[in-house]
């Protein structure tokens, strides 16, 4: 799937976000090496701490379906779905990516007007701690 197509799917996924507290809708579209795409949205909680980010929702859906290899993820977000700026993955989501993704994994950040940028895991999480340190 092209990066542009993944960004469009992420925008669709954001519509399902449960965000009564921040009103920031985030969507993710994660492409597994199998070719299947898993969508995720953020899910907030009145106790705040249990909130789950869109990226981790997508990863955990995929992992729980048996996927282990991933090629790319598109992420979008914004107040009331405005997608005005790039919404970059939080530190916890970056570490989850580090667990399951190789150096060739691509993070696509999308916003309005068909604009997107692509980053590597090394760019967004340099000197990352990964399973190789425990082998
Ligand atoms: N959020 C995500 O879904 N992904 C990120 O990587 C950054 C933050 C969500 C969590 C919360 O529901 C809202 O954005 C505001 O922080």
JSON list of N, CA and C in Angstrom, two decimals, residues 5-17 25-29 39-41 76 81 83:
[
{"chain": "A", "resi": 5, "resn": "UNK", "atom": "N", "xyz": [-2.07, 6.22, 0.73]},
{"chain": "A", "resi": 5, "resn": "UNK", "atom": "CA", "xyz": [-3.24, 5.39, 1.04]},
{"chain": "A", "resi": 5, "resn": "UNK", "atom": "C", "xyz": [-3.29, 5.08, 2.54]},
{"chain": "A", "resi": 6, "resn": "UNK", "atom": "N", "xyz": [-2.13, 4.81, 3.12]},
{"chain": "A", "resi": 6, "resn": "UNK", "atom": "CA", "xyz": [-2.09, 4.52, 4.57]},
{"chain": "A", "resi": 6, "resn": "UNK", "atom": "C", "xyz": [-2.51, 5.74, 5.38]},
{"chain": "A", "resi": 7, "resn": "UNK", "atom": "N", "xyz": [-2.09, 6.93, 4.95]},
{"chain": "A", "resi": 7, "resn": "UNK", "atom": "CA", "xyz": [-2.49, 8.16, 5.66]},
{"chain": "A", "resi": 7, "resn": "UNK", "atom": "C", "xyz": [-4.01, 8.32, 5.60]},
{"chain": "A", "resi": 8, "resn": "UNK", "atom": "N", "xyz": [-4.60, 8.04, 4.47]},
{"chain": "A", "resi": 8, "resn": "UNK", "atom": "CA", "xyz": [-6.06, 8.16, 4.34]},
{"chain": "A", "resi": 8, "resn": "UNK", "atom": "C", "xyz": [-6.76, 7.18, 5.29]},
{"chain": "A", "resi": 9, "resn": "UNK", "atom": "N", "xyz": [-6.23, 5.95, 5.40]},
{"chain": "A", "resi": 9, "resn": "UNK", "atom": "CA", "xyz": [-6.81, 4.96, 6.31]},
{"chain": "A", "resi": 9, "resn": "UNK", "atom": "C", "xyz": [-6.66, 5.42, 7.77]},
{"chain": "A", "resi": 10, "resn": "UNK", "atom": "N", "xyz": [-5.52, 6.04, 8.08]},
{"chain": "A", "resi": 10, "resn": "UNK", "atom": "CA", "xyz": [-5.30, 6.54, 9.45]},
{"chain": "A", "resi": 10, "resn": "UNK", "atom": "C", "xyz": [-6.31, 7.63, 9.78]},
{"chain": "A", "resi": 11, "resn": "UNK", "atom": "N", "xyz": [-6.62, 8.48, 8.81]},
{"chain": "A", "resi": 11, "resn": "UNK", "atom": "CA", "xyz": [-7.62, 9.54, 9.03]},
{"chain": "A", "resi": 11, "resn": "UNK", "atom": "C", "xyz": [-8.99, 8.93, 9.32]},
{"chain": "A", "resi": 12, "resn": "UNK", "atom": "N", "xyz": [-9.33, 7.86, 8.60]},
{"chain": "A", "resi": 12, "resn": "UNK", "atom": "CA", "xyz": [-10.60, 7.15, 8.84]},
{"chain": "A", "resi": 12, "resn": "UNK", "atom": "C", "xyz": [-10.61, 6.56, 10.25]},
{"chain": "A", "resi": 13, "resn": "UNK", "atom": "N", "xyz": [-9.46, 5.95, 10.63]},
{"chain": "A", "resi": 13, "resn": "UNK", "atom": "CA", "xyz": [-9.36, 5.30, 11.94]},
{"chain": "A", "resi": 13, "resn": "UNK", "atom": "C", "xyz": [-9.54, 6.32, 13.07]},
{"chain": "A", "resi": 14, "resn": "UNK", "atom": "N", "xyz": [-9.06, 7.53, 12.85]},
{"chain": "A", "resi": 14, "resn": "UNK", "atom": "CA", "xyz": [-9.14, 8.57, 13.88]},
{"chain": "A", "resi": 14, "resn": "UNK", "atom": "C", "xyz": [-10.59, 8.90, 14.22]},
{"chain": "A", "resi": 15, "resn": "UNK", "atom": "N", "xyz": [-11.49, 8.70, 13.27]},
{"chain": "A", "resi": 15, "resn": "UNK", "atom": "CA", "xyz": [-12.91, 9.02, 13.51]},
{"chain": "A", "resi": 15, "resn": "UNK", "atom": "C", "xyz": [-13.49, 8.18, 14.64]},
{"chain": "A", "resi": 16, "resn": "UNK", "atom": "N", "xyz": [-12.88, 7.00, 14.91]},
{"chain": "A", "resi": 16, "resn": "UNK", "atom": "CA", "xyz": [-13.38, 6.14, 15.99]},
{"chain": "A", "resi": 16, "resn": "UNK", "atom": "C", "xyz": [-12.76, 6.43, 17.34]},
{"chain": "A", "resi": 17, "resn": "UNK", "atom": "N", "xyz": [-11.88, 7.42, 17.40]},
{"chain": "A", "resi": 17, "resn": "UNK", "atom": "CA", "xyz": [-11.20, 7.72, 18.67]},
{"chain": "A", "resi": 17, "resn": "UNK", "atom": "C", "xyz": [-12.22, 8.04, 19.76]},
{"chain": "A", "resi": 25, "resn": "UNK", "atom": "N", "xyz": [-8.15, 13.70, 18.31]},
{"chain": "A", "resi": 25, "resn": "UNK", "atom": "CA", "xyz": [-8.41, 12.43, 17.62]},
{"chain": "A", "resi": 25, "resn": "UNK", "atom": "C", "xyz": [-7.13, 11.97, 16.93]},
{"chain": "A", "resi": 26, "resn": "UNK", "atom": "N", "xyz": [-6.69, 10.75, 17.27]},
{"chain": "A", "resi": 26, "resn": "UNK", "atom": "CA", "xyz": [-5.48, 10.21, 16.64]},
{"chain": "A", "resi": 26, "resn": "UNK", "atom": "C", "xyz": [-5.84, 8.90, 15.95]},
{"chain": "A", "resi": 27, "resn": "UNK", "atom": "N", "xyz": [-5.27, 8.71, 14.77]},
{"chain": "A", "resi": 27, "resn": "UNK", "atom": "CA", "xyz": [-5.51, 7.48, 14.01]},
{"chain": "A", "resi": 27, "resn": "UNK", "atom": "C", "xyz": [-4.20, 6.90, 13.52]},
{"chain": "A", "resi": 28, "resn": "UNK", "atom": "N", "xyz": [-4.15, 5.58, 13.44]},
{"chain": "A", "resi": 28, "resn": "UNK", "atom": "CA", "xyz": [-2.95, 4.91, 12.93]},
{"chain": "A", "resi": 28, "resn": "UNK", "atom": "C", "xyz": [-3.35, 3.81, 11.97]},
{"chain": "A", "resi": 29, "resn": "UNK", "atom": "N", "xyz": [-2.54, 3.61, 10.93]},
{"chain": "A", "resi": 29, "resn": "UNK", "atom": "CA", "xyz": [-2.73, 2.49, 10.00]},
{"chain": "A", "resi": 29, "resn": "UNK", "atom": "C", "xyz": [-1.39, 1.79, 9.89]},
{"chain": "A", "resi": 39, "resn": "UNK", "atom": "N", "xyz": [-5.83, -1.06, 11.83]},
{"chain": "A", "resi": 39, "resn": "UNK", "atom": "CA", "xyz": [-6.14, 0.32, 12.20]},
{"chain": "A", "resi": 39, "resn": "UNK", "atom": "C", "xyz": [-6.21, 0.48, 13.71]},
{"chain": "A", "resi": 40, "resn": "UNK", "atom": "N", "xyz": [-5.89, 1.67, 14.19]},
{"chain": "A", "resi": 40, "resn": "UNK", "atom": "CA", "xyz": [-5.99, 1.94, 15.62]},
{"chain": "A", "resi": 40, "resn": "UNK", "atom": "C", "xyz": [-6.39, 3.38, 15.88]},
{"chain": "A", "resi": 41, "resn": "UNK", "atom": "N", "xyz": [-7.02, 3.60, 17.02]},
{"chain": "A", "resi": 41, "resn": "UNK", "atom": "CA", "xyz": [-7.36, 4.96, 17.46]},
{"chain": "A", "resi": 41, "resn": "UNK", "atom": "C", "xyz": [-7.00, 5.08, 18.93]},
{"chain": "A", "resi": 76, "resn": "UNK", "atom": "N", "xyz": [-1.89, 10.06, 12.14]},
{"chain": "A", "resi": 76, "resn": "UNK", "atom": "CA", "xyz": [-2.43, 11.42, 12.01]},
{"chain": "A", "resi": 76, "resn": "UNK", "atom": "C", "xyz": [-3.13, 11.77, 13.32]},
{"chain": "A", "resi": 81, "resn": "UNK", "atom": "N", "xyz": [-10.35, 16.44, 14.86]},
{"chain": "A", "resi": 81, "resn": "UNK", "atom": "CA", "xyz": [-10.04, 15.91, 13.53]},
{"chain": "A", "resi": 81, "resn": "UNK", "atom": "C", "xyz": [-9.52, 16.97, 12.56]},
{"chain": "A", "resi": 83, "resn": "UNK", "atom": "N", "xyz": [-6.31, 17.81, 11.96]},
{"chain": "A", "resi": 83, "resn": "UNK", "atom": "CA", "xyz": [-5.07, 17.34, 11.31]},
{"chain": "A", "resi": 83, "resn": "UNK", "atom": "C", "xyz": [-4.20, 18.49, 10.82]}
]
